[in-house]
Amino acid sequence: MGDSTCLPEQGGGWLYLASWQDACSRKIVGWDLRATMPEDLVSEALCRALVVRQPPAGLVGYSDQGSQYTATRFRDLLVKHGATQSMSRRGNCYDNAQAESFWSRLKTELLDGGSFPGLEEVRLELAHYMAYYNGERRHSALGYDSPNHFETYFQPTSEKCPA
């Protein structure tokens, strides 16, 4: 599940963050941060997720209908990896509620109404936050497990005990 958001920067500017989240475990598997919102922001975040996950063909890449997700480079990337594109209904934020919830938590827990000092500081803060979010932050939807623990516990038996 992919989405992007804007983060306030001190001095009045914005930083742009894109992430890919495993819809089942809620684990953030890829993200990218930029000072601008180029077309390839979401593609780079997806590339990072694909390197981490190495999914077999059949992956469903779900997002809203933002221009970055309808761009040729992004669609070509999905095809190259045997993924199918799925998009929310136009203008319906409830279709992407899980991603929106993540942004809400991130902004509340990191910013608390403030702003970030600059790109490199934010990049470091986000790396720490993603490690916390995936490794420690508990989710009611996961039976109060963290995404990492949930994935370990619910990993198919054949992967835990290869023949």
PDB file of C-alpha atoms in Angstrom:
ATOM      1  CA  MET A   1       0.000   0.000   0.000  1.00  0.00           C
ATOM      2  CA  GLY A   2       1.619   3.234  -1.134  1.00  0.00           C
ATOM      3  CA  ASP A   3       0.995   6.823  -0.206  1.00  0.00           C
ATOM      4  CA  SER A   4       2.818  10.122   0.191  1.00  0.00           C
ATOM      5  CA  THR A   5       2.570  13.093   2.509  1.00  0.00           C
ATOM      6  CA  CYS A   6       4.051  16.522   3.177  1.00  0.00           C
ATOM      7  CA  LEU A   7       6.050  17.282   6.314  1.00  0.00           C
ATOM      8  CA  PRO A   8       6.486  20.884   7.490  1.00  0.00           C
ATOM      9  CA  GLU A   9      10.033  22.209   7.465  1.00  0.00           C
ATOM     10  CA  GLN A  10      11.239  25.044   9.686  1.00  0.00           C
ATOM     11  CA  GLY A  11      11.181  28.283   7.737  1.00  0.00           C
ATOM     12  CA  GLY A  12       7.910  27.489   6.002  1.00  0.00           C
ATOM     13  CA  GLY A  13       8.885  24.914   3.397  1.00  0.00           C
ATOM     14  CA  TRP A  14       7.789  21.325   2.912  1.00  0.00           C
ATOM     15  CA  LEU A  15       9.474  17.946   2.709  1.00  0.00           C
ATOM     16  CA  TYR A  16       7.860  15.093   0.790  1.00  0.00           C
ATOM     17  CA  LEU A  17       7.712  11.532   2.083  1.00  0.00           C
ATOM     18  CA  ALA A  18       6.474   8.449   0.235  1.00  0.00           C
ATOM     19  CA  SER A  19       6.150   5.011   1.803  1.00  0.00           C
ATOM     20  CA  TRP A  20       5.049   1.471   1.007  1.00  0.00           C
ATOM     21  CA  GLN A  21       3.357  -0.497   3.747  1.00  0.00           C
ATOM     22  CA  ASP A  22       2.584  -4.211   3.864  1.00  0.00           C
ATOM     23  CA  ALA A  23      -1.220  -4.207   4.088  1.00  0.00           C
ATOM     24  CA  CYS A  24      -1.283  -7.363   6.213  1.00  0.00           C
ATOM     25  CA  SER A  25       1.470  -6.717   8.765  1.00  0.00           C
ATOM     26  CA  ARG A  26       1.467  -2.900   8.535  1.00  0.00           C
ATOM     27  CA  LYS A  27       5.270  -2.989   8.225  1.00  0.00           C
ATOM     28  CA  ILE A  28       6.825  -0.058   6.359  1.00  0.00           C
ATOM     29  CA  VAL A  29       8.927  -1.838   3.746  1.00  0.00           C
ATOM     30  CA  GLY A  30      10.137   1.104   1.666  1.00  0.00           C
ATOM     31  CA  TRP A  31      10.231   4.882   1.891  1.00  0.00           C
ATOM     32  CA  ASP A  32      11.871   7.914   0.316  1.00  0.00           C
ATOM     33  CA  LEU A  33      12.145  11.546   1.395  1.00  0.00           C
ATOM     34  CA  ARG A  34      12.830  14.563  -0.825  1.00  0.00           C
ATOM     35  CA  ALA A  35      12.863  18.349  -0.649  1.00  0.00           C
ATOM     36  CA  THR A  36      10.722  18.398  -3.809  1.00  0.00           C
ATOM     37  CA  MET A  37       7.892  16.195  -5.075  1.00  0.00           C
ATOM     38  CA  PRO A  38       9.335  14.643  -8.252  1.00  0.00           C
ATOM     39  CA  GLU A  39       7.452  12.046 -10.234  1.00  0.00           C
ATOM     40  CA  ASP A  40       9.902   9.331  -9.159  1.00  0.00           C
ATOM     41  CA  LEU A  41       9.461   9.827  -5.383  1.00  0.00           C
ATOM     42  CA  VAL A  42       6.959   6.971  -5.070  1.00  0.00           C
ATOM     43  CA  SER A  43       8.874   4.828  -7.577  1.00  0.00           C
ATOM     44  CA  GLU A  44      12.064   5.083  -5.530  1.00  0.00           C
ATOM     45  CA  ALA A  45      10.172   4.147  -2.354  1.00  0.00           C
ATOM     46  CA  LEU A  46       8.678   1.167  -4.202  1.00  0.00           C
ATOM     47  CA  CYS A  47      12.121   0.111  -5.501  1.00  0.00           C
ATOM     48  CA  ARG A  48      13.382   0.063  -1.924  1.00  0.00           C
ATOM     49  CA  ALA A  49      10.381  -2.022  -0.859  1.00  0.00           C
ATOM     50  CA  LEU A  50      10.966  -4.478  -3.700  1.00  0.00           C
ATOM     51  CA  VAL A  51      14.622  -4.894  -2.702  1.00  0.00           C
ATOM     52  CA  VAL A  52      13.610  -5.593   0.910  1.00  0.00           C
ATOM     53  CA  ARG A  53      10.708  -7.920   0.131  1.00  0.00           C
ATOM     54  CA  GLN A  54      11.656  -9.538  -3.189  1.00  0.00           C
ATOM     55  CA  PRO A  55       8.020 -10.530  -3.760  1.00  0.00           C
ATOM     56  CA  PRO A  56       7.019 -13.158  -6.291  1.00  0.00           C
ATOM     57  CA  ALA A  57       4.908 -12.121  -9.280  1.00  0.00           C
ATOM     58  CA  GLY A  58       1.337 -11.363  -8.288  1.00  0.00           C
ATOM     59  CA  LEU A  59       1.987  -8.490  -5.888  1.00  0.00           C
ATOM     60  CA  VAL A  60      -0.830  -5.917  -5.772  1.00  0.00           C
ATOM     61  CA  GLY A  61       0.444  -2.335  -5.592  1.00  0.00           C
ATOM     62  CA  TYR A  62      -2.374  -0.337  -3.996  1.00  0.00           C
ATOM     63  CA  SER A  63      -2.426   3.465  -3.895  1.00  0.00           C
ATOM     64  CA  ASP A  64      -4.590   6.492  -4.431  1.00  0.00           C
ATOM     65  CA  GLN A  65      -4.940   8.054  -7.882  1.00  0.00           C
ATOM     66  CA  GLY A  66      -2.231  10.677  -7.448  1.00  0.00           C
ATOM     67  CA  SER A  67      -0.235  11.676 -10.517  1.00  0.00           C
ATOM     68  CA  GLN A  68       2.900   9.881  -9.280  1.00  0.00           C
ATOM     69  CA  TYR A  69       0.982   6.583  -9.232  1.00  0.00           C
ATOM     70  CA  THR A  70      -0.378   7.049 -12.752  1.00  0.00           C
ATOM     71  CA  ALA A  71       3.025   8.033 -14.196  1.00  0.00           C
ATOM     72  CA  THR A  72       4.526   5.824 -16.898  1.00  0.00           C
ATOM     73  CA  ARG A  73       7.724   5.101 -14.934  1.00  0.00           C
ATOM     74  CA  PHE A  74       5.743   3.889 -11.951  1.00  0.00           C
ATOM     75  CA  ARG A  75       3.426   1.710 -14.030  1.00  0.00           C
ATOM     76  CA  ASP A  76       6.414   0.261 -15.911  1.00  0.00           C
ATOM     77  CA  LEU A  77       8.072  -0.579 -12.592  1.00  0.00           C
ATOM     78  CA  LEU A  78       4.995  -2.526 -11.489  1.00  0.00           C
ATOM     79  CA  VAL A  79       4.860  -4.435 -14.785  1.00  0.00           C
ATOM     80  CA  LYS A  80       8.593  -5.206 -14.615  1.00  0.00           C
ATOM     81  CA  HIS A  81       8.054  -6.883 -11.237  1.00  0.00           C
ATOM     82  CA  GLY A  82       4.888  -8.755 -12.203  1.00  0.00           C
ATOM     83  CA  ALA A  83       2.709  -6.573  -9.984  1.00  0.00           C
ATOM     84  CA  THR A  84      -0.866  -5.488 -10.567  1.00  0.00           C
ATOM     85  CA  GLN A  85      -1.884  -1.897  -9.931  1.00  0.00           C
ATOM     86  CA  SER A  86      -4.954  -1.211  -7.809  1.00  0.00           C
ATOM     87  CA  MET A  87      -6.179   2.269  -6.972  1.00  0.00           C
ATOM     88  CA  SER A  88      -8.653   3.821  -4.598  1.00  0.00           C
ATOM     89  CA  ARG A  89     -11.768   5.551  -5.819  1.00  0.00           C
ATOM     90  CA  ARG A  90     -11.142   9.132  -6.868  1.00  0.00           C
ATOM     91  CA  GLY A  91     -11.270  11.523  -3.925  1.00  0.00           C
ATOM     92  CA  ASN A  92     -12.128   8.857  -1.345  1.00  0.00           C
ATOM     93  CA  CYS A  93      -9.566   8.980   1.477  1.00  0.00           C
ATOM     94  CA  TYR A  94     -11.364   6.157   3.313  1.00  0.00           C
ATOM     95  CA  ASP A  95     -10.149   3.675   0.684  1.00  0.00           C
ATOM     96  CA  ASN A  96      -6.591   4.386   1.815  1.00  0.00           C
ATOM     97  CA  ALA A  97      -7.387   4.696   5.528  1.00  0.00           C
ATOM     98  CA  GLN A  98      -4.545   2.432   6.655  1.00  0.00           C
ATOM     99  CA  ALA A  99      -1.927   4.626   4.975  1.00  0.00           C
ATOM    100  CA  GLU A 100      -3.617   7.802   6.222  1.00  0.00           C
ATOM    101  CA  SER A 101      -3.601   6.374   9.745  1.00  0.00           C
ATOM    102  CA  PHE A 102       0.139   5.750   9.481  1.00  0.00           C
ATOM    103  CA  TRP A 103       0.753   9.365   8.448  1.00  0.00           C
ATOM    104  CA  SER A 104      -1.366  10.585  11.342  1.00  0.00           C
ATOM    105  CA  ARG A 105       0.614   8.492  13.856  1.00  0.00           C
ATOM    106  CA  LEU A 106       3.966   9.504  12.371  1.00  0.00           C
ATOM    107  CA  LYS A 107       3.141  13.210  12.464  1.00  0.00           C
ATOM    108  CA  THR A 108       1.702  13.025  15.979  1.00  0.00           C
ATOM    109  CA  GLU A 109       4.573  10.989  17.395  1.00  0.00           C
ATOM    110  CA  LEU A 110       7.410  12.839  15.620  1.00  0.00           C
ATOM    111  CA  LEU A 111       6.158  16.387  15.177  1.00  0.00           C
ATOM    112  CA  ASP A 112       3.504  17.042  17.820  1.00  0.00           C
ATOM    113  CA  GLY A 113       2.427  20.131  15.876  1.00  0.00           C
ATOM    114  CA  GLY A 114       5.975  21.342  15.168  1.00  0.00           C
ATOM    115  CA  SER A 115       8.218  21.214  12.123  1.00  0.00           C
ATOM    116  CA  PHE A 116      11.485  19.584  11.096  1.00  0.00           C
ATOM    117  CA  PRO A 117      14.788  21.516  10.920  1.00  0.00           C
ATOM    118  CA  GLY A 118      15.914  20.185   7.529  1.00  0.00           C
ATOM    119  CA  LEU A 119      16.167  17.286   5.101  1.00  0.00           C
ATOM    120  CA  GLU A 120      19.117  15.385   6.599  1.00  0.00           C
ATOM    121  CA  GLU A 121      17.819  15.718  10.154  1.00  0.00           C
ATOM    122  CA  VAL A 122      14.425  14.437   9.038  1.00  0.00           C
ATOM    123  CA  ARG A 123      15.992  11.524   7.154  1.00  0.00           C
ATOM    124  CA  LEU A 124      17.755  10.411  10.355  1.00  0.00           C
ATOM    125  CA  GLU A 125      14.630  10.896  12.485  1.00  0.00           C
ATOM    126  CA  LEU A 126      12.575   8.891   9.993  1.00  0.00           C
ATOM    127  CA  ALA A 127      15.088   6.030   9.920  1.00  0.00           C
ATOM    128  CA  HIS A 128      14.808   5.789  13.713  1.00  0.00           C
ATOM    129  CA  TYR A 129      11.031   6.097  13.612  1.00  0.00           C
ATOM    130  CA  MET A 130      10.617   3.406  10.953  1.00  0.00           C
ATOM    131  CA  ALA A 131      12.790   1.033  13.019  1.00  0.00           C
ATOM    132  CA  TYR A 132      10.631   1.796  16.075  1.00  0.00           C
ATOM    133  CA  TYR A 133       7.377   1.536  14.126  1.00  0.00           C
ATOM    134  CA  ASN A 134       8.264  -1.821  12.571  1.00  0.00           C
ATOM    135  CA  GLY A 135      10.014  -3.309  15.587  1.00  0.00           C
ATOM    136  CA  GLU A 136       8.248  -1.993  18.666  1.00  0.00           C
ATOM    137  CA  ARG A 137       5.051  -0.069  17.960  1.00  0.00           C
ATOM    138  CA  ARG A 138       2.066  -2.228  18.773  1.00  0.00           C
ATOM    139  CA  HIS A 139      -1.111  -2.264  16.690  1.00  0.00           C
ATOM    140  CA  SER A 140      -4.561  -3.262  17.884  1.00  0.00           C
ATOM    141  CA  ALA A 141      -5.286  -4.712  14.424  1.00  0.00           C
ATOM    142  CA  LEU A 142      -2.326  -7.087  14.917  1.00  0.00           C
ATOM    143  CA  GLY A 143      -3.433  -8.299  18.346  1.00  0.00           C
ATOM    144  CA  TYR A 144      -1.155  -5.679  19.926  1.00  0.00           C
ATOM    145  CA  ASP A 145       1.922  -7.077  18.182  1.00  0.00           C
ATOM    146  CA  SER A 146       4.544  -5.034  16.359  1.00  0.00           C
ATOM    147  CA  PRO A 147       4.729  -5.530  12.584  1.00  0.00           C
ATOM    148  CA  ASN A 148       8.047  -7.408  12.853  1.00  0.00           C
ATOM    149  CA  HIS A 149       6.747  -9.781  15.526  1.00  0.00           C
ATOM    150  CA  PHE A 150       3.506 -10.298  13.635  1.00  0.00           C
ATOM    151  CA  GLU A 151       5.409 -11.261  10.483  1.00  0.00           C
ATOM    152  CA  THR A 152       7.663 -13.672  12.365  1.00  0.00           C
ATOM    153  CA  TYR A 153       4.754 -15.311  14.149  1.00  0.00           C
ATOM    154  CA  PHE A 154       2.538 -15.594  11.066  1.00  0.00           C
ATOM    155  CA  GLN A 155       5.238 -16.606   8.598  1.00  0.00           C
ATOM    156  CA  PRO A 156       4.150 -19.745   6.728  1.00  0.00           C
ATOM    157  CA  THR A 157       5.420 -22.962   8.304  1.00  0.00           C
ATOM    158  CA  SER A 158       7.150 -23.977   5.077  1.00  0.00           C
ATOM    159  CA  GLU A 159       9.365 -20.878   5.328  1.00  0.00           C
ATOM    160  CA  LYS A 160      10.246 -21.518   8.989  1.00  0.00           C
ATOM    161  CA  CYS A 161      11.051 -25.201   8.494  1.00  0.00           C
ATOM    162  CA  PRO A 162      12.289 -25.811   4.955  1.00  0.00           C
ATOM    163  CA  ALA A 163      12.271 -29.452   3.866  1.00  0.00           C
TER     164      ALA A 163
END
